[in-house]
JSON list of C-alpha atoms in Angstrom, two decimals:
[
{"chain": "A", "resi": 1, "resn": "UNK", "atom": "CA", "xyz": [47.14, 67.10, -17.53]},
{"chain": "A", "resi": 2, "resn": "UNK", "atom": "CA", "xyz": [48.59, 63.42, -17.25]},
{"chain": "A", "resi": 3, "resn": "UNK", "atom": "CA", "xyz": [49.15, 63.64, -13.47]},
{"chain": "A", "resi": 4, "resn": "UNK", "atom": "CA", "xyz": [48.28, 60.79, -10.64]},
{"chain": "A", "resi": 5, "resn": "UNK", "atom": "CA", "xyz": [48.71, 61.33, -7.11]},
{"chain": "A", "resi": 6, "resn": "UNK", "atom": "CA", "xyz": [47.86, 58.96, -4.73]},
{"chain": "A", "resi": 7, "resn": "UNK", "atom": "CA", "xyz": [46.02, 60.69, -1.16]},
{"chain": "A", "resi": 8, "resn": "UNK", "atom": "CA", "xyz": [46.75, 58.32, 1.79]},
{"chain": "A", "resi": 9, "resn": "UNK", "atom": "CA", "xyz": [44.68, 60.20, 4.07]},
{"chain": "A", "resi": 10, "resn": "UNK", "atom": "CA", "xyz": [41.65, 59.76, 1.65]},
{"chain": "A", "resi": 11, "resn": "UNK", "atom": "CA", "xyz": [42.52, 56.33, 0.14]},
{"chain": "A", "resi": 12, "resn": "UNK", "atom": "CA", "xyz": [41.52, 58.02, -3.40]},
{"chain": "A", "resi": 13, "resn": "UNK", "atom": "CA", "xyz": [44.15, 58.57, -6.02]},
{"chain": "A", "resi": 14, "resn": "UNK", "atom": "CA", "xyz": [43.52, 61.80, -7.87]},
{"chain": "A", "resi": 15, "resn": "UNK", "atom": "CA", "xyz": [44.21, 61.62, -11.51]},
{"chain": "A", "resi": 16, "resn": "UNK", "atom": "CA", "xyz": [44.27, 63.92, -14.66]},
{"chain": "A", "resi": 17, "resn": "UNK", "atom": "CA", "xyz": [42.04, 62.81, -17.80]},
{"chain": "A", "resi": 18, "resn": "UNK", "atom": "CA", "xyz": [44.96, 62.92, -20.37]},
{"chain": "A", "resi": 19, "resn": "UNK", "atom": "CA", "xyz": [46.23, 59.81, -18.54]},
{"chain": "A", "resi": 20, "resn": "UNK", "atom": "CA", "xyz": [46.26, 56.65, -20.26]},
{"chain": "A", "resi": 21, "resn": "UNK", "atom": "CA", "xyz": [46.39, 53.40, -17.78]},
{"chain": "A", "resi": 22, "resn": "UNK", "atom": "CA", "xyz": [49.92, 52.27, -18.11]},
{"chain": "A", "resi": 23, "resn": "UNK", "atom": "CA", "xyz": [51.10, 55.25, -16.40]},
{"chain": "A", "resi": 24, "resn": "UNK", "atom": "CA", "xyz": [48.50, 55.37, -13.54]},
{"chain": "A", "resi": 25, "resn": "UNK", "atom": "CA", "xyz": [49.62, 51.52, -13.20]},
{"chain": "A", "resi": 26, "resn": "UNK", "atom": "CA", "xyz": [52.86, 52.28, -13.04]},
{"chain": "A", "resi": 27, "resn": "UNK", "atom": "CA", "xyz": [52.53, 54.90, -10.32]},
{"chain": "A", "resi": 28, "resn": "UNK", "atom": "CA", "xyz": [50.20, 53.43, -8.08]},
{"chain": "A", "resi": 29, "resn": "UNK", "atom": "CA", "xyz": [52.03, 49.42, -8.53]},
{"chain": "A", "resi": 30, "resn": "UNK", "atom": "CA", "xyz": [55.41, 51.34, -6.14]},
{"chain": "A", "resi": 31, "resn": "UNK", "atom": "CA", "xyz": [52.65, 51.58, -3.61]},
{"chain": "A", "resi": 32, "resn": "UNK", "atom": "CA", "xyz": [50.93, 47.85, -4.07]},
{"chain": "A", "resi": 33, "resn": "UNK", "atom": "CA", "xyz": [47.60, 49.98, -4.87]},
{"chain": "A", "resi": 34, "resn": "UNK", "atom": "CA", "xyz": [45.55, 49.42, -7.49]},
{"chain": "A", "resi": 35, "resn": "UNK", "atom": "CA", "xyz": [42.04, 51.23, -8.97]},
{"chain": "A", "resi": 36, "resn": "UNK", "atom": "CA", "xyz": [39.47, 50.06, -10.95]},
{"chain": "A", "resi": 37, "resn": "UNK", "atom": "CA", "xyz": [41.18, 51.13, -14.75]},
{"chain": "A", "resi": 38, "resn": "UNK", "atom": "CA", "xyz": [41.26, 49.89, -18.19]},
{"chain": "A", "resi": 39, "resn": "UNK", "atom": "CA", "xyz": [41.97, 46.60, -19.36]},
{"chain": "A", "resi": 40, "resn": "UNK", "atom": "CA", "xyz": [43.77, 47.81, -22.09]},
{"chain": "A", "resi": 41, "resn": "UNK", "atom": "CA", "xyz": [46.48, 50.08, -20.79]},
{"chain": "A", "resi": 42, "resn": "UNK", "atom": "CA", "xyz": [47.13, 52.64, -23.71]},
{"chain": "A", "resi": 43, "resn": "UNK", "atom": "CA", "xyz": [43.50, 53.57, -23.47]},
{"chain": "A", "resi": 44, "resn": "UNK", "atom": "CA", "xyz": [42.88, 57.22, -21.83]},
{"chain": "A", "resi": 45, "resn": "UNK", "atom": "CA", "xyz": [41.86, 57.85, -18.62]},
{"chain": "A", "resi": 46, "resn": "UNK", "atom": "CA", "xyz": [38.73, 60.41, -19.30]},
{"chain": "A", "resi": 47, "resn": "UNK", "atom": "CA", "xyz": [37.36, 58.49, -22.13]},
{"chain": "A", "resi": 48, "resn": "UNK", "atom": "CA", "xyz": [37.33, 55.21, -20.37]},
{"chain": "A", "resi": 49, "resn": "UNK", "atom": "CA", "xyz": [35.72, 56.65, -17.31]},
{"chain": "A", "resi": 50, "resn": "UNK", "atom": "CA", "xyz": [33.51, 58.70, -18.96]},
{"chain": "A", "resi": 51, "resn": "UNK", "atom": "CA", "xyz": [31.68, 55.98, -21.05]},
{"chain": "A", "resi": 52, "resn": "UNK", "atom": "CA", "xyz": [31.71, 53.38, -17.89]},
{"chain": "A", "resi": 53, "resn": "UNK", "atom": "CA", "xyz": [34.37, 50.94, -18.88]},
{"chain": "A", "resi": 54, "resn": "UNK", "atom": "CA", "xyz": [35.56, 47.99, -18.47]},
{"chain": "A", "resi": 55, "resn": "UNK", "atom": "CA", "xyz": [38.13, 47.22, -15.45]},
{"chain": "A", "resi": 56, "resn": "UNK", "atom": "CA", "xyz": [40.12, 44.80, -14.43]},
{"chain": "A", "resi": 57, "resn": "UNK", "atom": "CA", "xyz": [37.77, 44.21, -11.92]},
{"chain": "A", "resi": 58, "resn": "UNK", "atom": "CA", "xyz": [34.45, 44.50, -13.25]},
{"chain": "A", "resi": 59, "resn": "UNK", "atom": "CA", "xyz": [32.96, 40.67, -12.59]},
{"chain": "A", "resi": 60, "resn": "UNK", "atom": "CA", "xyz": [33.69, 41.59, -8.77]},
{"chain": "A", "resi": 61, "resn": "UNK", "atom": "CA", "xyz": [33.88, 45.44, -8.35]},
{"chain": "A", "resi": 62, "resn": "UNK", "atom": "CA", "xyz": [31.60, 46.73, -11.10]},
{"chain": "A", "resi": 63, "resn": "UNK", "atom": "CA", "xyz": [32.18, 49.38, -14.30]},
{"chain": "A", "resi": 64, "resn": "UNK", "atom": "CA", "xyz": [35.06, 51.71, -14.28]},
{"chain": "A", "resi": 65, "resn": "UNK", "atom": "CA", "xyz": [33.56, 54.36, -13.58]},
{"chain": "A", "resi": 66, "resn": "UNK", "atom": "CA", "xyz": [32.02, 52.88, -10.06]},
{"chain": "A", "resi": 67, "resn": "UNK", "atom": "CA", "xyz": [35.29, 53.28, -8.78]},
{"chain": "A", "resi": 68, "resn": "UNK", "atom": "CA", "xyz": [34.70, 57.53, -9.01]},
{"chain": "A", "resi": 69, "resn": "UNK", "atom": "CA", "xyz": [34.49, 58.85, -6.33]},
{"chain": "A", "resi": 70, "resn": "UNK", "atom": "CA", "xyz": [34.26, 62.52, -7.19]},
{"chain": "A", "resi": 71, "resn": "UNK", "atom": "CA", "xyz": [34.87, 64.40, -10.48]},
{"chain": "A", "resi": 72, "resn": "UNK", "atom": "CA", "xyz": [36.35, 67.23, -11.02]},
{"chain": "A", "resi": 73, "resn": "UNK", "atom": "CA", "xyz": [34.05, 69.62, -13.32]},
{"chain": "A", "resi": 74, "resn": "UNK", "atom": "CA", "xyz": [34.29, 72.62, -15.78]},
{"chain": "A", "resi": 75, "resn": "UNK", "atom": "CA", "xyz": [30.71, 74.25, -15.97]},
{"chain": "A", "resi": 76, "resn": "UNK", "atom": "CA", "xyz": [29.58, 76.02, -19.17]},
{"chain": "A", "resi": 77, "resn": "UNK", "atom": "CA", "xyz": [29.43, 78.63, -17.17]},
{"chain": "A", "resi": 78, "resn": "UNK", "atom": "CA", "xyz": [33.24, 78.52, -16.45]},
{"chain": "A", "resi": 79, "resn": "UNK", "atom": "CA", "xyz": [32.48, 77.58, -13.05]},
{"chain": "A", "resi": 80, "resn": "UNK", "atom": "CA", "xyz": [34.49, 74.76, -11.29]},
{"chain": "A", "resi": 81, "resn": "UNK", "atom": "CA", "xyz": [32.36, 71.94, -9.29]},
{"chain": "A", "resi": 82, "resn": "UNK", "atom": "CA", "xyz": [33.06, 68.56, -7.41]},
{"chain": "A", "resi": 83, "resn": "UNK", "atom": "CA", "xyz": [30.33, 66.12, -8.60]},
{"chain": "A", "resi": 84, "resn": "UNK", "atom": "CA", "xyz": [30.26, 62.99, -5.57]},
{"chain": "A", "resi": 85, "resn": "UNK", "atom": "CA", "xyz": [27.36, 61.36, -4.47]},
{"chain": "A", "resi": 86, "resn": "UNK", "atom": "CA", "xyz": [27.10, 63.87, -1.67]},
{"chain": "A", "resi": 87, "resn": "UNK", "atom": "CA", "xyz": [28.02, 66.64, -3.87]},
{"chain": "A", "resi": 88, "resn": "UNK", "atom": "CA", "xyz": [25.91, 67.61, -6.87]},
{"chain": "A", "resi": 89, "resn": "UNK", "atom": "CA", "xyz": [24.55, 64.48, -7.56]},
{"chain": "A", "resi": 90, "resn": "UNK", "atom": "CA", "xyz": [22.92, 64.95, -10.52]},
{"chain": "A", "resi": 91, "resn": "UNK", "atom": "CA", "xyz": [25.92, 65.53, -12.14]},
{"chain": "A", "resi": 92, "resn": "UNK", "atom": "CA", "xyz": [27.58, 62.89, -10.45]},
{"chain": "A", "resi": 93, "resn": "UNK", "atom": "CA", "xyz": [25.68, 60.32, -11.72]},
{"chain": "A", "resi": 94, "resn": "UNK", "atom": "CA", "xyz": [24.88, 61.55, -15.29]},
{"chain": "A", "resi": 95, "resn": "UNK", "atom": "CA", "xyz": [28.58, 61.61, -15.52]},
{"chain": "A", "resi": 96, "resn": "UNK", "atom": "CA", "xyz": [29.38, 57.62, -14.25]},
{"chain": "A", "resi": 97, "resn": "UNK", "atom": "CA", "xyz": [28.68, 56.51, -18.16]},
{"chain": "A", "resi": 98, "resn": "UNK", "atom": "CA", "xyz": [26.77, 59.18, -19.68]},
{"chain": "A", "resi": 99, "resn": "UNK", "atom": "CA", "xyz": [29.97, 60.40, -21.35]},
{"chain": "A", "resi": 100, "resn": "UNK", "atom": "CA", "xyz": [31.31, 64.51, -21.44]},
{"chain": "A", "resi": 101, "resn": "UNK", "atom": "CA", "xyz": [28.33, 66.03, -22.40]},
{"chain": "A", "resi": 102, "resn": "UNK", "atom": "CA", "xyz": [27.68, 67.69, -18.89]},
{"chain": "A", "resi": 103, "resn": "UNK", "atom": "CA", "xyz": [30.96, 69.80, -18.34]},
{"chain": "A", "resi": 104, "resn": "UNK", "atom": "CA", "xyz": [34.83, 69.23, -18.83]},
{"chain": "A", "resi": 105, "resn": "UNK", "atom": "CA", "xyz": [36.22, 67.07, -16.58]},
{"chain": "A", "resi": 106, "resn": "UNK", "atom": "CA", "xyz": [39.53, 68.15, -15.07]},
{"chain": "A", "resi": 107, "resn": "UNK", "atom": "CA", "xyz": [40.03, 65.28, -12.50]},
{"chain": "A", "resi": 108, "resn": "UNK", "atom": "CA", "xyz": [39.03, 61.89, -11.37]},
{"chain": "A", "resi": 109, "resn": "UNK", "atom": "CA", "xyz": [39.44, 60.67, -7.59]},
{"chain": "A", "resi": 110, "resn": "UNK", "atom": "CA", "xyz": [39.46, 56.98, -7.57]},
{"chain": "A", "resi": 111, "resn": "UNK", "atom": "CA", "xyz": [38.60, 54.91, -5.02]},
{"chain": "A", "resi": 112, "resn": "UNK", "atom": "CA", "xyz": [41.84, 53.32, -4.61]},
{"chain": "A", "resi": 113, "resn": "UNK", "atom": "CA", "xyz": [42.87, 49.45, -2.49]},
{"chain": "A", "resi": 114, "resn": "UNK", "atom": "CA", "xyz": [45.64, 47.37, -1.83]},
{"chain": "A", "resi": 115, "resn": "UNK", "atom": "CA", "xyz": [46.88, 45.58, -5.15]},
{"chain": "A", "resi": 116, "resn": "UNK", "atom": "CA", "xyz": [45.58, 41.88, -5.01]},
{"chain": "A", "resi": 117, "resn": "UNK", "atom": "CA", "xyz": [49.04, 39.21, -5.01]},
{"chain": "A", "resi": 118, "resn": "UNK", "atom": "CA", "xyz": [47.48, 37.72, -8.49]},
{"chain": "A", "resi": 119, "resn": "UNK", "atom": "CA", "xyz": [44.54, 38.98, -10.67]},
{"chain": "A", "resi": 120, "resn": "UNK", "atom": "CA", "xyz": [43.77, 35.85, -12.71]}
]
């Protein structure tokens, strides 16, 4: 559960929670793209996004969790749902910084943007 896939038609990147930020950045750098991710590359995607997370772009764009467009979640009853601003919006809001107390997140869909020429 460490896959990173960019969807050009949606400008979203789907990332599984077992990935770390170094593998995500490596994959996206091939396309000159970026997501709101962790400042420390060895940190896991799941933990950072579910706890809010300081991003490389926090001062300009908010916390890392603010870049999540959709969560794929397995609920306690075994059903798999999507949580976004339009679908299961209450679950979407609590997952953005609310930790993993509400289900098992199996995929994060992050807004993706062109990587800046320089970061600093």
